[in-house]
Amino acid sequence: MLLQRAFGRAIAFLQRDARHFQVLFLAGFLLYGILALGWDAEWPRYAILIGTALSVQSLFIRWKGVAWSSLKSALITGLGMSLLLKAGSPWTLALGAAVAISSKFLVRWDGKHIFNPGNLGIAAAVLFTGDAWVSPGQWGSGAMLVFLVGAAGGMVVLRVGRIDTSIAFLGTFALLELLRTVLYLGWGMDVWLHRLMNGSLLLFTFFMITDPMTTPRSQAARIYWSMGVALLAFMLSWKYWINAAPIWALLIFCAINPVLDHFRKGAAFQWTATPPTITPLRTN
Amino acid sequence: MTMRYLFLFLVALLAQRSSAFCGFYVARADATLFNDRSEVILVRDGQRTIVTMSNDFQGDVKDFAMVVPVPVVLRQQDIRIVDRRVFGMLDAYSSPRLVEYHDENPCYPQVLYDSVQEESLMRVPTANASRMKAEAKDLGVTIEAQYAVGEYDILILSATESTGLKQWLIQNGYRIPDTAHEVLDPYIRSNLKFFVVKVDVSRLQLTGSNLLRPIQIRYDSHKFMLPIRLGMANSKGSQDMVVYAFTRTGRVECVNYRTVKVPTDRNIPLFVKQKFGPFYKDLFARAHRREGRNVVFLEYAWNVTPSFGGMKCDPCVGPPPMPREFAEAGVDWGGQNGGGGQVFFTRLHVRYGREKFPQDLVFQVTPNTEHFQARYVLTNPATGDLSCASGQDYLEELYYRRHRELEELQALTGWDITKRQGYLKEVGDRLPAERRNSLPEWNLPLGPNDGGGTGPGTPGTQWPLALGTLLFVLLLLYRLRNAVAHR
């Protein structure tokens, strides 16, 4: 009975705020990388990314008077970047994390920020320093099915996060890949699966493109928008052999978000599970 | 009689003089240890790729034939023959090394070789050219270009479908496995061309050697990959490939498979010195199994720019590559004086088979300049009279150390160390009886243990799988229960 109550409380905790699930899941995957895949000797990198993200967020909290609970968002950004971004110099990492967090406060339109913070931070580090990179192969494909089922299953079962964007993106991407890889080029299904069971792609699918603050407000717009990201990512990867194509595709699509929101108004998102009738909170 | 199908794309550069190192290099595990292996030099500079394929063909050269998918129709000036010694040189410089700690100061003679002048035997074979073209056309195969380079007759083909291409290749004496169409079709659809090579025996004789020389090709393309699937069609088991990659910026890594460092900096018993080759071979096999048989191993990564001032290697296994070797390998930004830019050298070793490597290898150049080498350490004991008190303490510590070395050896290679009690005993015997008897009774984890994970899954994937599934089921049950309760 005790166990059951503890379990019930854990579920309630996870449902109270979608970010709780995200933090746990991302931290779990980081641990998996360190323990099972041997990403040891990378602790300083994680510390810099997460530490910078939290510090910069704290500064803005003081400055803008935002709720301290918004540190959870910064933690997610830091964790997500730890899983994706690599760099030769600690300054590059700090720059990436700082750009990511400050963009939330400085690059805004119509009451919300435009760019997905982690996405922009990675892009800035790669573009501006020439010292950063993303290693799409670092996950291997072994445990990726677990990731897929865990992330999707968790979101569905706990009813947290915007899984519609994940499904629209991954579904479209998988379909395009199927058409090209298997039906057009004639590779076997194993090639198709191997292309999809990529840690960076799945991480992007469930923890980056799902960010409710930087996706269109209306559900219909959101789904078309996600499909657009998938199409662009697909084209970049096949036409130009760009390895982290979804990252660049999302960056471009975030930029056109304000236009979409202008035409399709929807309810603004709020992180915590309070009744939807209340005025939207500032949720940086 | 082996037919080699290779494919390649990528990287590049220069190395340096050995400077300070504290160990003495004693042996290396070079690429020739591995059977059924191929070696490739990849130079990648922007969109340009220069691929050099080694040729260790052992049979009658008349039987030699090679088919390599390439992204563009190569021009004659894009194809050349290079000195085969470049491979030996790069291999020697970057191979896993055994280092012996010792008082002696190592010195390495700087051995340089003269690059063989490329012969300009550019006669285009025309004997059957028109007949070949007509036949090819009927089969949907187009001969895009035809060159004679050195001892090789080279054709660049494009095709509209695999059946015709396969038939054409068979008719022209290329041995194509039955399953080749599985990969030929995707390559044709991907708009790849086929670089097909045969040997002209009369021209080979002019070179004064029976050995075939490596072929180097260069082209501009977004695609930075090695089409390994065609080679798999021909081989049942797994094959080894060593890639020597050179870039301006940093390491080359694989994008669609994990790139993993081989175990390095391990202290191992002295007796491994005599069998370092087998040691590394078994270590590699074990690491390959442990990682799930689907990774690319990093064996070496170093800034080899001639002007680079830092330590070049510790220890250096061979003379560092010089500007001339870099030029031979296709690194063309160094210049003869080596002053043209940074050269970063990455050595990758992949053991691949059809089951675990569905996709061709795709690479990327990263700005990662972290150095790495595969290095194994022997430590010679002190010699002379050790009868004083601190000498006795030293011997006891030596006993423990040797035990750790044996355990390390077993963990790395799976070797049976039960037969190696003598390695401990020779130290124990030098201690007085009362001290010897107080040493713990070692029960070496004896017997070859197979902890390398031989099943389809690896320890690395099983535990998260189990944990994830368990959590998911618990969540689902909880939800269901709640749903029923609400009703």
mmCIF file of N, CA and C in Angstrom, chain A residues 7 11 153 156-157, chain B residues 469-483:
data_model
loop_
_atom_site.group_PDB
_atom_site.id
_atom_site.type_symbol
_atom_site.label_atom_id
_atom_site.label_comp_id
_atom_site.label_asym_id
_atom_site.label_seq_id
_atom_site.Cartn_x
_atom_site.Cartn_y
_atom_site.Cartn_z
ATOM 1 N N PHE A 7 3.976 5.613 -5.438
ATOM 2 C CA PHE A 7 3.891 5.595 -6.888
ATOM 3 C C PHE A 7 2.872 6.625 -7.376
ATOM 4 N N ILE A 11 3.502 9.908 -9.772
ATOM 5 C CA ILE A 11 2.744 10.205 -10.989
ATOM 6 C C ILE A 11 2.173 11.620 -10.918
ATOM 7 N N GLY A 153 5.756 6.928 -24.847
ATOM 8 C CA GLY A 153 4.880 6.291 -23.874
ATOM 9 C C GLY A 153 4.693 7.171 -22.658
ATOM 10 N N VAL A 156 2.432 10.125 -23.431
ATOM 11 C CA VAL A 156 1.032 9.762 -23.631
ATOM 12 C C VAL A 156 0.397 9.384 -22.291
ATOM 13 N N VAL A 157 1.094 8.512 -21.584
ATOM 14 C CA VAL A 157 0.531 7.984 -20.353
ATOM 15 C C VAL A 157 0.385 9.079 -19.294
ATOM 16 N N THR B 469 11.134 -0.917 -19.960
ATOM 17 C CA THR B 469 9.928 -1.716 -20.150
ATOM 18 C C THR B 469 9.169 -1.857 -18.833
ATOM 19 N N LEU B 470 9.913 -2.113 -17.775
ATOM 20 C CA LEU B 470 9.302 -2.289 -16.465
ATOM 21 C C LEU B 470 8.547 -1.026 -16.048
ATOM 22 N N LEU B 471 9.184 0.112 -16.203
ATOM 23 C CA LEU B 471 8.556 1.369 -15.820
ATOM 24 C C LEU B 471 7.297 1.625 -16.629
ATOM 25 N N PHE B 472 7.425 1.347 -17.903
ATOM 26 C CA PHE B 472 6.307 1.585 -18.800
ATOM 27 C C PHE B 472 5.107 0.724 -18.404
ATOM 28 N N VAL B 473 5.377 -0.529 -18.111
ATOM 29 C CA VAL B 473 4.302 -1.442 -17.723
ATOM 30 C C VAL B 473 3.677 -0.983 -16.416
ATOM 31 N N LEU B 474 4.491 -0.569 -15.466
ATOM 32 C CA LEU B 474 3.980 -0.086 -14.184
ATOM 33 C C LEU B 474 3.061 1.111 -14.380
ATOM 34 N N LEU B 475 3.523 2.047 -15.211
ATOM 35 C CA LEU B 475 2.720 3.231 -15.479
ATOM 36 C C LEU B 475 1.381 2.870 -16.094
ATOM 37 N N LEU B 476 1.458 1.977 -17.016
ATOM 38 C CA LEU B 476 0.249 1.578 -17.735
ATOM 39 C C LEU B 476 -0.742 0.919 -16.773
ATOM 40 N N LEU B 477 -0.220 0.027 -15.931
ATOM 41 C CA LEU B 477 -1.079 -0.668 -14.955
ATOM 42 C C LEU B 477 -1.727 0.348 -14.022
ATOM 43 N N TYR B 478 -0.925 1.288 -13.605
ATOM 44 C CA TYR B 478 -1.430 2.276 -12.676
ATOM 45 C C TYR B 478 -2.567 3.074 -13.297
ATOM 46 N N ARG B 479 -2.373 3.460 -14.546
ATOM 47 C CA ARG B 479 -3.394 4.218 -15.259
ATOM 48 C C ARG B 479 -4.680 3.408 -15.396
ATOM 49 N N LEU B 480 -4.503 2.170 -15.791
ATOM 50 C CA LEU B 480 -5.666 1.311 -16.003
ATOM 51 C C LEU B 480 -6.450 1.169 -14.707
ATOM 52 N N ARG B 481 -5.714 0.955 -13.645
ATOM 53 C CA ARG B 481 -6.330 0.744 -12.348
ATOM 54 C C ARG B 481 -7.141 1.984 -11.967
ATOM 55 N N ASN B 482 -6.538 3.130 -12.161
ATOM 56 C CA ASN B 482 -7.222 4.379 -11.859
ATOM 57 C C ASN B 482 -8.477 4.557 -12.710
ATOM 58 N N ALA B 483 -8.356 4.204 -13.945
ATOM 59 C CA ALA B 483 -9.481 4.354 -14.861
ATOM 60 C C ALA B 483 -10.650 3.490 -14.386
#
